[in-house]
CSV table of C-alpha atoms in Angstrom, one decimal:
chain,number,residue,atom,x,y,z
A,1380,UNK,CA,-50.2,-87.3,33.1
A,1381,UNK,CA,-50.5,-90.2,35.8
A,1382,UNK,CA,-52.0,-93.2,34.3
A,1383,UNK,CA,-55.4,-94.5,36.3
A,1384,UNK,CA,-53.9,-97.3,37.3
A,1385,UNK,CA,-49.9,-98.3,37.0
A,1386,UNK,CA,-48.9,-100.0,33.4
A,1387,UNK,CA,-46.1,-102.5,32.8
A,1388,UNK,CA,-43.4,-102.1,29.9
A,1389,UNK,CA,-44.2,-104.6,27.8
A,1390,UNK,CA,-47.8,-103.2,27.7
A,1391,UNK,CA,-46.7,-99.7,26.4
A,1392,UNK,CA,-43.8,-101.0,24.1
A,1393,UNK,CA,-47.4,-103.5,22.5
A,1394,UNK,CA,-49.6,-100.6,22.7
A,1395,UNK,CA,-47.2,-98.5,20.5
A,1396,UNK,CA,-45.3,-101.7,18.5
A,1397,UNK,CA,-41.5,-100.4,19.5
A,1398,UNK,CA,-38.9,-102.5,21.3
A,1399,UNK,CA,-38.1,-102.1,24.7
A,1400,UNK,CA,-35.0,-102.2,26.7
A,1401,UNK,CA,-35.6,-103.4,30.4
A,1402,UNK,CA,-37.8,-105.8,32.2
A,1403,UNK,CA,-41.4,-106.5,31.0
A,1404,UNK,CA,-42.9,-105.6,34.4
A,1405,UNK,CA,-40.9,-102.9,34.6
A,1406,UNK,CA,-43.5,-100.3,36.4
A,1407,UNK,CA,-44.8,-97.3,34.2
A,1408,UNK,CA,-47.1,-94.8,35.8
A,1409,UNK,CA,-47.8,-91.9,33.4
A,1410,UNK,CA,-46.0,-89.4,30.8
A,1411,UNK,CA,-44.7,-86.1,30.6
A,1412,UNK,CA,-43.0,-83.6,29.0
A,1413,UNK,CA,-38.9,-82.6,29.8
A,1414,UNK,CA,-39.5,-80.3,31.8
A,1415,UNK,CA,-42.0,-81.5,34.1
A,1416,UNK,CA,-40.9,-85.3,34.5
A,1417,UNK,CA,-41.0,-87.4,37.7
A,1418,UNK,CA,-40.2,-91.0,38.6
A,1419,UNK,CA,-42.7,-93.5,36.9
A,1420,UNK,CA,-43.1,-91.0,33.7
A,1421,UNK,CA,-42.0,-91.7,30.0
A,1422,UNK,CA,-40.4,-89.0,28.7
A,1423,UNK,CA,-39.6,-88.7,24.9
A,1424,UNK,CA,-36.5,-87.9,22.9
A,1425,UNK,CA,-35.7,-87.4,19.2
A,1426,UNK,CA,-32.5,-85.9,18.9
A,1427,UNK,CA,-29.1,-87.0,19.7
A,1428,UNK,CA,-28.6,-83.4,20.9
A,1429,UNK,CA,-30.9,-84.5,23.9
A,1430,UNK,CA,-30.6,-87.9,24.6
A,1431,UNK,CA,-28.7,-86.6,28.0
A,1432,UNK,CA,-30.9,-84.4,29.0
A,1433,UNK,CA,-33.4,-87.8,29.1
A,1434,UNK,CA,-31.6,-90.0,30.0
A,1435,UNK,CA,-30.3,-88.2,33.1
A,1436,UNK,CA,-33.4,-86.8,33.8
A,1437,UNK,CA,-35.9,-87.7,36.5
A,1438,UNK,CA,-38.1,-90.0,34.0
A,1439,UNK,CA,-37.6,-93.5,34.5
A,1440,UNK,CA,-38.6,-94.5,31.1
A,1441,UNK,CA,-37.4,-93.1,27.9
A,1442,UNK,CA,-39.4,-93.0,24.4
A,1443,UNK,CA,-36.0,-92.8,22.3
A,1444,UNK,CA,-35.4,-92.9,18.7
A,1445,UNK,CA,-32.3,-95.2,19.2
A,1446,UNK,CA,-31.4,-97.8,20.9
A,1447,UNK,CA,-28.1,-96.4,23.6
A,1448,UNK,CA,-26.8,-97.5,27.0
A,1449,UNK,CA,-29.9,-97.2,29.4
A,1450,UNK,CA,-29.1,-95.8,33.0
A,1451,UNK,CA,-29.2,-97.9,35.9
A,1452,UNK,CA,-33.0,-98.0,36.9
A,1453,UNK,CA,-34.1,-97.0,33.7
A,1454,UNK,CA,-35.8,-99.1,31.0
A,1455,UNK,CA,-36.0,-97.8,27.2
A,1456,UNK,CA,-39.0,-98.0,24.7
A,1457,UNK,CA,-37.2,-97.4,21.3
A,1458,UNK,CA,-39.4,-95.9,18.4
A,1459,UNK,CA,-39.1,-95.3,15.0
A,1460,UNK,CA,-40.9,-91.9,15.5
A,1461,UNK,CA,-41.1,-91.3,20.0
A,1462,UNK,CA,-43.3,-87.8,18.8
A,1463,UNK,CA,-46.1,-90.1,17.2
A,1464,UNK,CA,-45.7,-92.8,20.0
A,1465,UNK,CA,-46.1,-90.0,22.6
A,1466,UNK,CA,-49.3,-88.6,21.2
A,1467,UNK,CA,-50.7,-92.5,20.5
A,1468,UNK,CA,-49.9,-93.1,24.5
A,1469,UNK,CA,-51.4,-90.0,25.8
A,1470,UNK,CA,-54.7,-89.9,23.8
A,1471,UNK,CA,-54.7,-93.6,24.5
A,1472,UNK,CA,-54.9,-93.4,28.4
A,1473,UNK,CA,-56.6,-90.0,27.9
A,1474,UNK,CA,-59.8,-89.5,25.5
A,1475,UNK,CA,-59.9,-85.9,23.6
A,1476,UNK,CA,-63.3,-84.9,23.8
A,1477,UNK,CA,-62.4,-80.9,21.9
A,1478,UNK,CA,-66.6,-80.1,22.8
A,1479,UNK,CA,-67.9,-82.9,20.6
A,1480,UNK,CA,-69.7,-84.7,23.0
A,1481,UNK,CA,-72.6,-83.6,25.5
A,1482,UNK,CA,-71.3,-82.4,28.8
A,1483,UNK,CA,-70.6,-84.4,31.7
A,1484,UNK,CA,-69.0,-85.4,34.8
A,1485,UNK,CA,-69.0,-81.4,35.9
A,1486,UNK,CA,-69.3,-80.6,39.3
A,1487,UNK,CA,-70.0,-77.3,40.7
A,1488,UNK,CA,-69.9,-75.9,44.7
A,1489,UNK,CA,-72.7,-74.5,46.2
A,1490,UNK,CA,-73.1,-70.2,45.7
A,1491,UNK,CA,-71.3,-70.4,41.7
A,1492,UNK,CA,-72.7,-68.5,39.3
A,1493,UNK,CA,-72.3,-69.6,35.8
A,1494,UNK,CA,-74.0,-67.1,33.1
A,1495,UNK,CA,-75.8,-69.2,30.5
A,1496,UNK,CA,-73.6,-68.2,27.0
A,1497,UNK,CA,-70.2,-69.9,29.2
A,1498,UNK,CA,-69.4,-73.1,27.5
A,1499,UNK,CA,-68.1,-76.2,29.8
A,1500,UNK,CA,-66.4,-79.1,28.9
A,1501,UNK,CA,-65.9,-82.7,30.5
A,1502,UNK,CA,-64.5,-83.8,33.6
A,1503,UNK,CA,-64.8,-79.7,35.0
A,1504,UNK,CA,-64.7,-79.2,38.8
A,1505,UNK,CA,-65.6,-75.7,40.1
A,1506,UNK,CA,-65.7,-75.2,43.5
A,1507,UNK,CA,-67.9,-72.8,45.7
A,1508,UNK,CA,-69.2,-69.0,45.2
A,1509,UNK,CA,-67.4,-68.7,42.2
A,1510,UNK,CA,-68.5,-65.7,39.3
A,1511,UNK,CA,-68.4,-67.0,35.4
A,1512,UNK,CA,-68.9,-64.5,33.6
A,1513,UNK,CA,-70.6,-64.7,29.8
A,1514,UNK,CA,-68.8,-66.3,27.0
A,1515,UNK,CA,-66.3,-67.8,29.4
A,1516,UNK,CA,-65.0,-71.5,27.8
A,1517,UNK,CA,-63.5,-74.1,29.8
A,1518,UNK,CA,-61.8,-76.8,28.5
A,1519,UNK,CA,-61.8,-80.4,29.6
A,1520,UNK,CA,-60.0,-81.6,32.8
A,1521,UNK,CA,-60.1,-78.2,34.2
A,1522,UNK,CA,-60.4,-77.3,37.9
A,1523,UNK,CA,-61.7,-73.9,39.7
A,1524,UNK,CA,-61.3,-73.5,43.4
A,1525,UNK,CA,-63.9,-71.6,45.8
A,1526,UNK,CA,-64.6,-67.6,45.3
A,1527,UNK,CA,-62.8,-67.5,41.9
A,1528,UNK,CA,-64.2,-64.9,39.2
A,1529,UNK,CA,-63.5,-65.4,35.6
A,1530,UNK,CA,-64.3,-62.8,33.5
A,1531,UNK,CA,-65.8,-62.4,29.8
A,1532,UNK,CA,-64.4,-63.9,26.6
A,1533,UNK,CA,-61.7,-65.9,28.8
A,1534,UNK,CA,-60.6,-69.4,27.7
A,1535,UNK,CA,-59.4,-71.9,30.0
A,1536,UNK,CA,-57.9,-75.1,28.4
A,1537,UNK,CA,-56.7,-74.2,24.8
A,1538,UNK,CA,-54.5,-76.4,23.4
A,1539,UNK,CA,-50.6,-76.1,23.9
A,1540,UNK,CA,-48.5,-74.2,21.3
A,1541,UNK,CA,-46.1,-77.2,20.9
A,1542,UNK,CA,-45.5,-78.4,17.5
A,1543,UNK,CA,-42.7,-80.3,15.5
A,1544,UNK,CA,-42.4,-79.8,11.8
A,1545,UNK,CA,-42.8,-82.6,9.4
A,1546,UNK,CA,-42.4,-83.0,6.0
A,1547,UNK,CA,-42.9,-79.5,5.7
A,1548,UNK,CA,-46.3,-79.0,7.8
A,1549,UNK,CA,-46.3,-78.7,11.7
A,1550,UNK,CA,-47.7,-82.2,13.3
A,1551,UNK,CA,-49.3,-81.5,17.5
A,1552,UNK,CA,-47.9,-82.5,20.3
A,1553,UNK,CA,-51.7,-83.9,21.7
A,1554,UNK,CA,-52.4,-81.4,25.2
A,1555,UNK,CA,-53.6,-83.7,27.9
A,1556,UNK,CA,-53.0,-82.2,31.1
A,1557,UNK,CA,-55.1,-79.5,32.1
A,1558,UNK,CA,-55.7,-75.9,33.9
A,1559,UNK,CA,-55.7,-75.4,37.6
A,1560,UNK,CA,-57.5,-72.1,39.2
A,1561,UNK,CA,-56.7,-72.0,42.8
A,1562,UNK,CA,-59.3,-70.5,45.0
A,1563,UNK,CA,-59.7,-66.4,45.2
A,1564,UNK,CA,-57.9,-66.2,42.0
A,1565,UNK,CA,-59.3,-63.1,39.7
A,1566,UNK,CA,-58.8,-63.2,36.0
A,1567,UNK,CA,-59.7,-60.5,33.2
A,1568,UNK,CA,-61.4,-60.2,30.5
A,1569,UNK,CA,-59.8,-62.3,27.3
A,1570,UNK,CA,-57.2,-64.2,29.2
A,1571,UNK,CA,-56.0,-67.7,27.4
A,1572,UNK,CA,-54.7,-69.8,29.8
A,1573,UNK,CA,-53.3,-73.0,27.8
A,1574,UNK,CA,-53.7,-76.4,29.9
A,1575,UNK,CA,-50.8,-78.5,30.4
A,1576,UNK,CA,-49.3,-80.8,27.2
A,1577,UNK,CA,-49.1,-83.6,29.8
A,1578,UNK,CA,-49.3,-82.1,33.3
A,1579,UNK,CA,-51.6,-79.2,34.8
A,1580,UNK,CA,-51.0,-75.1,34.1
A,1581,UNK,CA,-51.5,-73.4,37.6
A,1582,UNK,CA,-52.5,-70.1,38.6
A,1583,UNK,CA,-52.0,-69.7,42.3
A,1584,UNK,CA,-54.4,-68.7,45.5
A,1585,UNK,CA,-54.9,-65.2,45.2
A,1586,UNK,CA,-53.7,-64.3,42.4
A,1587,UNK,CA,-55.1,-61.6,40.0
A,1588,UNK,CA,-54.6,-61.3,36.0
A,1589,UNK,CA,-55.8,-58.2,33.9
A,1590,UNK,CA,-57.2,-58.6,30.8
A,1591,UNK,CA,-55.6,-60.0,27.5
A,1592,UNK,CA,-53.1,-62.5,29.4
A,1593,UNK,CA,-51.5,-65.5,27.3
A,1594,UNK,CA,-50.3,-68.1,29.9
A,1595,UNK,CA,-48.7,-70.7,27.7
A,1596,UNK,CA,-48.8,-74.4,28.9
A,1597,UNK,CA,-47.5,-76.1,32.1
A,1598,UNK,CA,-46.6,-72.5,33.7
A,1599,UNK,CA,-46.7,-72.6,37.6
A,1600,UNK,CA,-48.0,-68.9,38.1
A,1601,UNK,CA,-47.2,-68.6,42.6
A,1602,UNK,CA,-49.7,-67.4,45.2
A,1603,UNK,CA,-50.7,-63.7,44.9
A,1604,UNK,CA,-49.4,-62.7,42.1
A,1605,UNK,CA,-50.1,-59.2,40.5
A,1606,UNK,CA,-50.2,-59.6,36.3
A,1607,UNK,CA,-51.2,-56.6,34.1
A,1608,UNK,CA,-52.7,-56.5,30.4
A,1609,UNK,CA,-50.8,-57.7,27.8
A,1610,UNK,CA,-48.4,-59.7,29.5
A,1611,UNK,CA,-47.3,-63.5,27.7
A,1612,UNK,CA,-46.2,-65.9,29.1
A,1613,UNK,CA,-44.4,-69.6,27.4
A,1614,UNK,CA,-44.7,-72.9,28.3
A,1615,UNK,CA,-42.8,-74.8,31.3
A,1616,UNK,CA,-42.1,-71.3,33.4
A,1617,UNK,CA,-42.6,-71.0,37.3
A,1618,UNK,CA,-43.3,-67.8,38.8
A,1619,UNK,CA,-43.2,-67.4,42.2
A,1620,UNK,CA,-45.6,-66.5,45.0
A,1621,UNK,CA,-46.0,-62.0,45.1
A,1622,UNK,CA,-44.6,-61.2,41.9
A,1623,UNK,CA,-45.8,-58.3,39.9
A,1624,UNK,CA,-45.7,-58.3,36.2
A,1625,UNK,CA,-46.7,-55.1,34.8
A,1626,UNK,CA,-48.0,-54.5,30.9
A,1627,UNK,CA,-46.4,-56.6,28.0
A,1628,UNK,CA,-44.0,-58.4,29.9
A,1629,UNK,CA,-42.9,-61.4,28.0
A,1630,UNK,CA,-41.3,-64.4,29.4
A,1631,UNK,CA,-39.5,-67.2,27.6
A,1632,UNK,CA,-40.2,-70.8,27.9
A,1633,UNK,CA,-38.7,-72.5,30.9
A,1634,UNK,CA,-38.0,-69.6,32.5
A,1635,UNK,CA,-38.1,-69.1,36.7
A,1636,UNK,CA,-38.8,-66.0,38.5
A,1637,UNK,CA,-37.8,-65.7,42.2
A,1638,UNK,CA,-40.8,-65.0,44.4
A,1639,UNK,CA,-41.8,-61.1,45.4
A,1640,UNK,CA,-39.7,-59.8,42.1
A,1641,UNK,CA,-41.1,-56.9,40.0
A,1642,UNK,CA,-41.0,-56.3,36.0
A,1643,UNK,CA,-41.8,-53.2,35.0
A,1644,UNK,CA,-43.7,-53.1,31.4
A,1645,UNK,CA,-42.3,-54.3,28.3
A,1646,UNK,CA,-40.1,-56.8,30.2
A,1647,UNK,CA,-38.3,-59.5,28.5
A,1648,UNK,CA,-36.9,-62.3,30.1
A,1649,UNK,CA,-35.0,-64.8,28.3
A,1650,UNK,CA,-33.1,-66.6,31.5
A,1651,UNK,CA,-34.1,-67.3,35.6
A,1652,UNK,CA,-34.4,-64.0,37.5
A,1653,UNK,CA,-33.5,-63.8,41.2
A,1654,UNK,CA,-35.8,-61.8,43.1
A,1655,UNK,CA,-35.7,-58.1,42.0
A,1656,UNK,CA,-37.1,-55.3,39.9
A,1657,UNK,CA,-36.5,-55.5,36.6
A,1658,UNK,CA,-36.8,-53.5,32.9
A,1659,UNK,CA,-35.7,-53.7,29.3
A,1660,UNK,CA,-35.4,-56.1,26.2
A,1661,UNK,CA,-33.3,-58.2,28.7
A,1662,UNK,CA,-34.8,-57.7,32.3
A,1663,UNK,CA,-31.8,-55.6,33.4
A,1664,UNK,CA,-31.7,-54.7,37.1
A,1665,UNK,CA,-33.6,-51.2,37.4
A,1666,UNK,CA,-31.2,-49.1,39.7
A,1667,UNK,CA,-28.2,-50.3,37.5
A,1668,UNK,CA,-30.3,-49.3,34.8
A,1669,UNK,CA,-31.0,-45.9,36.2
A,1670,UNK,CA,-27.6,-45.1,36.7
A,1671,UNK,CA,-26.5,-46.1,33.3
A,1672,UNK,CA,-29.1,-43.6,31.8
A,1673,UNK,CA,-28.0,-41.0,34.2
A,1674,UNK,CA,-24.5,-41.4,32.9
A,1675,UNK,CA,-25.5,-41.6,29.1
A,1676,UNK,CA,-27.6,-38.3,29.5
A,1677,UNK,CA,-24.3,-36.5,31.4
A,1678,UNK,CA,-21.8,-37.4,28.3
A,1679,UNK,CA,-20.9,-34.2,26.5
């Protein structure tokens, strides 16, 4: 999430009460999750087990539950609790609307179609000759490109599925990024696509999804992709442009999969795939897995 307009240290570490560790103008221009940071972003931390990964990470500010050597070019905001501070940053830069309020600030091209029972929240761009089908819901922040049909019963701009647990309950990492339909994407009936906890979820030009797709929250879905029913998909993956996902194929979070690669149904990928066909549990390679069966069936 890019902050409207760039912030200075010492206003974040007021905003949120913590200490800071760095110049007081040191520049600050948005938040974001691990796996998604850029220069500018505050990135948070609460576990010695990945204060590394932060600190050598592309973020430039780090939300940190201790106070530790900070990296050249770095500055540290140090927190009693960086989860909470996180949320109180994001939803303070960032207003959560959830459908409460009366729509607007929606802006829709010339030749869409919108069927009346599709619900719309705020901030919404859809762009031109575009199909919404009935009982459609879009979620705040969300933007549709030109000749994109979205079928019934789909839901754009759920909430992530990113939670800690806290004295015994599960507390929300607060989603405010957002969904991103390219243009002359297709998607099926009953598709959840989750928008970004702080950045956008993608699904690329030309791409087209079945019905019943979970695409879980900053996922980068290529151009022209090919998905079939039932496939899920984690947070924080990137799939590359032409590849073909075929039923119940479920990928792990932070998972890459070169471009123009094929998994057959029931898929499971739990690590990056170079480009390739793929089956099984595991996403084995298909002709090794061929000739393994053809070897098992010949044992006498």
């Amino acid at each position: 999430m890019r902050f409207h307009s760039p912030q200075k240290l010492k206003t974040i570490a007021d905003l949120i009460g913590s200490k800071f560790v760095g110049p007081e103008d040191f520049e600050v221009l948005g938040t974001n999750e691990i796996h998604m940071v850029k220069p500018g972003d505050i990135v948070f931390v609460n576990h010695p087990k990945y204060y590394d990964k932060a600190l050598n990470s592309a973020a430039t500010i780090i939300l940190i539950d201790k106070e530790v050597d900070c990296p050249e070019g770095k500055a540290l905001l140090v927190s009693d609790d960086p989860f909470r501070d996180f949320n109180k940053i994001n939803t303070h830069f960032t207003r959560i609307y959830n459908f409460t309020e009366q729509l607007h600030d929606v802006e829709i091209g010339e030749g869409t179609k919108i069927h009346s029972s599709a619900v719309i929240g705020n901030n919404v761009k859809i762009g031109k000759n575009t199909l919404i089908f009935p009982n459609v819901v879009i979620g705040d922040r969300t933007v549709i490109g030109d000749n994109v049909i979205i079928q019934s019963n789909t839901v754009l701009g759920g909430d992530a599925f990113y939670y800690r647990k806290l004295n015994g309950n599960f507390d929300r990492l607060i989603s405010v990024g957002n969904v991103v339909i390219e243009n002359n994407v297709e998607i099926g009936n009953g598709c959840t696509i989750d928008r970004g906890v702080t950045d956008s979820t993608v699904i690329g030009e030309g791409s087209v999804l079945d019905n019943q797709i979970q695409i879980g929250h900053d996922t980068i879905i290529g151009k022209r992709c090919l998905i079939a029913s039932q496939v899920g998909i984690a947070g924080c993956c990137v799939i590359g442009d032409e590849v073909t996902l075929w039923g119940q194929v479920g990928i792990a979070s932070g998972n890459t999969i070169e471009s123009g690669s094929v998994l057959l149904g029931k898929t499971g990928v739990n690590r990056d795939l170079e480009k390739g066909t793929y089956i099984g549990m595991f996403a084995e390679d298909f002709k090794t897995y061929l000739k393994k069966e053809v070897k098992l069936r010949n044992l006498k």
